[in-house]
Amino acid sequence: MDNEFRQTRYDLKCKGEEVKSHLLRMKQMEEDLHQTRCDLKHGEDEVEKLIWGISKMEQRQHPSMGEMKGHLYSIRSDLTLKEDQVEKLIWSMREMEGHFDCMRCDLKHGEDEVEKLIWGSAVKHGEEMELFSHRMVHMEGQLYSIRSDLERKEKELESLSHRSDLEEKEKELKSFKDRVAGDVALSMKTGKTFVSLNSPVSRDRLKEMYEELWMEWRKIKNHLKSNGENPESVKEMIQEKFKEAMVAMEKKKKQIDEVFGVNELSRGSASEKVQQYRQSTCQNLQLVLYHGRKEDADLKTPSSPHESEKPQDVMKSWSSKCYWMGCLMALNNPPLHPDWKNHRRSMDPWDFFPRNLTAASGK
């Protein structure tokens, strides 16, 4: 609609400019017509004078009569030509006046159309604005209602979530209590010390951890090999760390026996409860070592050593982790060791680290 208004106004402006141009031309033509009429009047006066002069001269038998008649004939021709021009100008002016009248009618009609369009647009725009305003008020009301419902739903959801979390925690706690109570009851009934399957130091979990250690070793040995380390010296160092761990944990278990008043000779005759408490103490020592040093061991021994790391630093971190793993396995019942004896080596001199564990003592 705005584009139609602009186009119509532009057309009207062009029409107005054209009318002004024609009016200027008409004014110029009127001035030319006035000048022509003045010239024509002056010519007629001259003709009259000449005719009067000729009459006088004819009466007097003037000798230059022929020349004067030729001059008179020329003046009459010019007057006739001027009259024709005046007639043409008058006809052209009348034609232009008719054209101007048509243009004035078109201009008036265009102005009326523009007024109608402007009025209709204003009315329509006002109606649309009023309708849009009503819609906005209605939408604001709906939005406020939706926000209120959303806040209410969020509060209800938060309350339900909190209640659900509490119920879930209570169920988990009750399940844990029932499970532990069952395990303890079974342990007390059979006289055997139980180990939770979820314990991070259970037999199965220790095997998984040793498998992870063996997988890391494949990356460690490539780094050491590329830096020209001696595989035999590295093997001796690793075996020594596992041996040190076994000796240290045996010493810890002897100290526990001293606390409970049990020695190697009387260990078989000790009461079941004493044996249970002793083994439980060893398991707690396992957990202390696991949680106390696991994070530190993970930080010091990256699974993929960087090429710029020195072999001495890599070996120091790796040996520390082997000692920590050896301590955890030595406290298991029965103690676990890398199966150095039954390990099948390949032609690669670095293929000395056993993948399997055994409960028998190894070198």
XYZ file of C-alpha atoms in Angstrom:
363
model
C 0.000 0.000 0.000
C 2.821 2.444 0.846
C 4.469 1.696 -2.485
C 1.219 2.519 -4.341
C 0.983 5.844 -2.453
C 4.541 6.739 -3.322
C 4.047 5.839 -7.004
C 0.777 7.805 -7.228
C 2.318 10.852 -5.569
C 5.297 10.637 -7.892
C 3.004 10.440 -10.934
C 1.019 13.457 -9.697
C 4.208 15.395 -9.162
C 5.327 14.589 -12.708
C 1.904 15.676 -14.030
C 2.173 18.951 -12.104
C 5.622 19.629 -13.547
C 4.308 18.900 -17.022
C 1.356 21.283 -16.485
C 3.741 24.018 -15.305
C 5.878 23.494 -18.407
C 2.830 23.740 -20.679
C 1.612 26.841 -18.854
C 4.980 28.525 -19.424
C 4.801 27.579 -23.077
C 1.261 28.971 -23.312
C 2.375 32.190 -21.692
C 5.261 32.486 -24.163
C 2.898 31.749 -27.066
C 0.444 34.383 -25.803
C 3.261 36.912 -25.695
C 4.283 35.887 -29.237
C 0.638 36.165 -30.348
C 0.346 39.593 -28.790
C 3.551 40.694 -30.523
C 2.288 39.238 -33.805
C -1.010 41.097 -33.477
C 0.874 44.289 -32.751
C 3.038 43.677 -35.817
C -0.063 42.875 -37.824
C -1.766 46.062 -36.644
C 1.345 48.042 -37.463
C 1.455 46.386 -40.902
C -2.174 47.198 -41.533
C -1.475 50.785 -40.593
C 1.456 50.818 -42.976
C -0.742 49.305 -45.698
C -3.369 51.933 -45.124
C -0.754 54.619 -45.320
C 0.661 53.120 -48.481
C -2.786 52.774 -50.042
C -3.498 56.352 -49.184
C -0.103 57.373 -50.562
C -0.703 55.347 -53.751
C -4.040 57.012 -54.241
C -2.366 60.360 -53.967
C 0.410 59.338 -56.268
C -1.978 57.938 -58.869
C -3.737 61.214 -58.861
C -0.455 63.005 -59.376
C 0.895 60.496 -61.959
C 4.032 59.760 -59.883
C 6.769 58.121 -62.013
C 7.686 55.397 -59.348
C 4.203 53.900 -59.228
C 5.288 50.408 -60.340
C 7.952 50.140 -57.696
C 5.487 51.137 -55.000
C 2.965 48.560 -56.179
C 5.604 45.794 -55.917
C 6.479 46.898 -52.404
C 2.835 46.887 -51.512
C 2.374 43.395 -52.911
C 5.314 42.154 -50.773
C 3.862 43.727 -47.652
C 0.483 42.112 -48.313
C 2.167 38.686 -48.703
C 3.966 39.145 -45.400
C 0.721 40.138 -43.757
C -1.016 37.077 -45.155
C 1.801 34.849 -43.858
C 1.581 36.495 -40.430
C -2.162 35.931 -40.374
C -1.644 32.252 -41.173
C 0.871 31.970 -38.369
C -1.498 33.690 -35.981
C -4.277 31.280 -36.970
C -1.973 28.321 -36.387
C -0.934 29.691 -33.003
C -4.560 30.250 -32.040
C -5.436 26.679 -33.109
C -2.403 25.282 -31.205
C -3.333 27.259 -28.104
C -6.900 25.959 -28.228
C -5.599 22.401 -28.639
C -3.227 22.863 -25.689
C -6.036 24.324 -23.612
C -8.055 21.172 -24.308
C -5.066 19.032 -23.393
C -4.587 21.072 -20.221
C -8.235 20.583 -19.331
C -7.800 16.793 -19.676
C -4.643 16.900 -17.595
C -6.405 18.989 -14.941
C -9.215 16.409 -14.837
C -6.688 13.568 -14.565
C -4.820 15.441 -11.874
C -8.008 16.078 -9.934
C -9.050 12.471 -10.320
C -5.607 11.337 -9.118
C -5.794 13.614 -6.109
C -9.208 12.203 -5.250
C -7.893 8.659 -5.593
C -4.922 9.458 -3.359
C -7.208 11.000 -0.753
C -9.398 7.912 -0.817
C -6.397 5.607 -0.546
C -4.905 7.625 2.301
C -8.214 7.703 4.145
C -8.820 3.989 3.543
C -5.284 3.130 4.596
C -5.557 5.212 7.730
C -8.841 3.562 8.627
C -7.514 0.092 7.859
C -4.248 0.786 9.668
C -6.166 2.059 12.674
C -8.350 -1.059 12.684
C -5.286 -3.291 12.341
C -3.498 -1.455 15.141
C -6.530 -1.750 17.370
C -6.822 -5.464 16.554
C -3.081 -5.924 17.133
C -3.343 -4.108 20.453
C -6.176 -6.410 21.535
C -4.118 -9.433 20.475
C -1.095 -8.181 22.402
C -3.179 -7.701 25.539
C -4.597 -11.202 25.099
C -1.143 -12.707 24.513
C 0.304 -10.908 27.546
C -2.456 -12.402 29.627
C -1.733 -15.863 28.239
C 1.998 -15.377 28.809
C 1.435 -14.338 32.408
C -0.787 -17.384 32.917
C 1.834 -19.676 31.337
C 4.574 -18.211 33.522
C 2.448 -18.719 36.626
C 1.727 -22.317 35.623
C 5.408 -22.890 34.842
C 6.534 -21.539 38.220
C 3.941 -23.682 39.950
C 5.016 -26.766 37.969
C 8.690 -26.062 38.760
C 7.916 -25.866 42.467
C 5.898 -29.081 42.275
C 8.683 -30.767 40.278
C 11.318 -29.585 42.733
C 9.245 -30.896 45.627
C 8.646 -34.232 43.862
C 12.325 -34.494 42.873
C 13.446 -33.821 46.443
C 10.941 -36.337 47.769
C 11.951 -38.858 45.103
C 15.645 -38.404 45.937
C 14.944 -38.960 49.612
C 12.922 -42.069 48.884
C 15.646 -43.360 46.547
C 18.343 -42.735 49.148
C 16.248 -44.456 51.803
C 15.770 -47.461 49.501
C 19.492 -47.614 48.741
C 20.355 -47.330 52.425
C 17.854 -50.031 53.365
C 19.138 -52.286 50.559
C 22.720 -51.704 51.669
C 21.840 -52.444 55.303
C 20.004 -55.617 54.305
C 22.876 -56.742 52.089
C 25.543 -56.033 54.666
C 23.459 -57.626 57.389
C 23.057 -60.747 55.247
C 26.763 -60.907 54.487
C 27.688 -60.432 58.140
C 25.181 -63.032 59.226
C 26.541 -65.499 56.661
C 30.099 -64.696 57.715
C 29.345 -65.217 61.390
C 27.507 -68.444 60.610
C 30.231 -70.005 58.418
C 33.187 -68.523 60.278
C 34.635 -66.982 57.096
C 35.564 -63.352 56.576
C 33.554 -61.803 53.697
C 34.794 -59.299 51.113
C 32.230 -57.083 49.391
C 32.029 -57.578 45.646
C 31.974 -53.774 45.307
C 35.229 -53.385 47.255
C 38.008 -51.663 45.239
C 40.503 -54.226 46.659
C 38.539 -57.445 46.055
C 40.349 -60.319 44.333
C 38.605 -59.685 41.007
C 39.259 -55.959 41.206
C 42.941 -56.552 41.941
C 43.174 -58.724 38.815
C 41.570 -55.945 36.759
C 43.984 -53.383 38.174
C 46.952 -55.643 37.385
C 45.629 -56.070 33.818
C 45.535 -52.273 33.474
C 49.078 -52.115 34.822
C 50.218 -54.666 32.219
C 48.533 -52.647 29.420
C 50.353 -49.512 30.592
C 53.638 -51.448 30.618
C 53.452 -51.932 26.840
C 53.610 -48.155 26.393
C 56.211 -47.671 29.088
C 58.571 -50.274 27.596
C 58.382 -48.647 24.143
C 59.460 -45.349 25.681
C 62.327 -46.988 27.584
C 63.370 -49.033 24.520
C 63.502 -45.921 22.329
C 65.758 -44.242 24.889
C 68.275 -47.137 24.915
C 67.568 -48.558 28.380
C 68.788 -52.039 29.338
C 65.831 -54.484 29.577
C 67.572 -56.772 32.134
C 68.237 -53.945 34.573
C 64.651 -52.747 34.204
C 63.358 -56.280 34.857
C 65.458 -56.619 38.008
C 64.209 -53.261 39.278
C 60.530 -54.222 38.755
C 60.966 -57.650 40.395
C 62.712 -55.991 43.310
C 59.809 -53.573 43.806
C 57.240 -56.390 43.956
C 59.528 -58.303 46.348
C 59.942 -55.239 48.588
C 56.176 -54.814 48.659
C 55.679 -58.459 49.690
C 58.289 -58.205 52.481
C 56.859 -54.923 53.761
C 53.291 -56.272 53.905
C 54.395 -59.498 55.594
C 55.988 -57.311 58.230
C 52.691 -55.376 58.599
C 50.744 -58.631 59.032
C 53.174 -59.809 61.708
C 52.649 -56.530 63.542
C 48.879 -57.137 63.337
C 49.416 -60.635 64.771
C 51.347 -59.122 67.647
C 48.479 -56.739 68.354
C 45.985 -59.644 68.452
C 48.413 -61.841 70.434
C 48.707 -64.418 67.666
C 51.914 -65.980 66.353
C 52.645 -68.539 63.653
C 52.417 -71.456 66.089
C 49.108 -70.434 67.651
C 47.479 -69.001 64.507
C 45.700 -72.266 63.685
C 44.297 -72.603 67.180
C 43.062 -68.996 67.481
C 39.323 -68.502 67.794
C 37.219 -67.835 64.709
C 36.360 -64.318 65.854
C 40.055 -63.476 66.333
C 40.805 -64.772 62.815
C 37.917 -62.715 61.414
C 39.049 -59.525 63.137
C 42.631 -60.095 62.023
C 41.622 -60.537 58.363
C 39.288 -57.550 58.597
C 42.228 -55.458 59.822
C 44.308 -56.555 56.818
C 41.464 -55.599 54.482
C 41.179 -52.186 56.112
C 44.925 -51.728 55.620
C 44.377 -52.544 51.939
C 41.696 -49.848 51.698
C 43.938 -47.313 53.431
C 46.756 -48.000 50.944
C 44.325 -47.931 47.995
C 42.623 -44.629 48.797
C 45.748 -43.010 50.253
C 48.027 -43.538 47.272
C 45.848 -44.284 44.226
C 45.350 -40.664 43.200
C 49.030 -39.875 43.722
C 50.068 -42.946 41.724
C 47.756 -42.045 38.837
C 49.156 -38.528 38.709
C 52.773 -39.615 38.755
C 52.455 -42.405 36.175
C 50.839 -41.267 32.916
C 49.517 -44.059 30.713
C 51.399 -42.589 27.731
C 54.731 -40.942 28.718
C 55.732 -37.920 26.685
C 58.707 -38.235 24.375
C 60.512 -35.404 26.176
C 60.351 -37.153 29.585
C 63.572 -38.559 30.923
C 63.734 -42.378 31.234
C 64.855 -42.020 34.870
C 61.696 -40.044 35.743
C 59.473 -42.538 33.923
C 61.098 -45.483 35.735
C 60.801 -43.771 39.106
C 57.058 -43.228 38.659
C 56.553 -46.723 37.218
C 58.442 -48.467 40.036
C 56.407 -46.524 42.599
C 53.196 -47.764 41.032
C 54.509 -51.356 40.908
C 55.351 -51.179 44.624
C 51.857 -49.818 45.415
C 50.215 -52.583 43.348
C 52.438 -55.206 44.994
C 51.352 -54.025 48.471
C 47.660 -54.342 47.595
C 48.135 -57.850 46.163
C 50.306 -58.985 49.108
C 47.488 -58.125 51.561
C 45.002 -60.267 49.670
C 44.009 -63.621 51.193
C 45.843 -65.533 49.800
C 48.577 -63.107 48.611
C 48.902 -62.563 44.835
C 52.129 -62.160 42.837
C 53.105 -61.705 39.189
C 53.678 -65.182 37.715
C 57.333 -64.710 36.816
C 57.988 -68.457 36.759
C 55.418 -69.505 34.140
C 55.682 -66.450 31.904
C 56.377 -67.353 28.282
C 58.771 -64.871 26.783
C 59.065 -64.074 23.085
C 62.201 -63.152 21.162
C 61.777 -59.568 22.349
C 64.058 -59.020 25.378
C 61.532 -56.495 26.730
C 58.799 -59.128 26.881
C 59.514 -60.101 30.489
C 56.559 -58.621 32.417
C 54.046 -61.443 33.123
C 50.398 -60.881 32.347
C 49.049 -63.496 34.790
C 48.983 -63.639 38.581
C 49.519 -66.541 40.908
C 48.953 -67.205 44.586
C 52.261 -69.010 44.888
C 55.332 -67.121 45.987
C 57.517 -65.982 43.116
C 60.937 -64.556 42.675
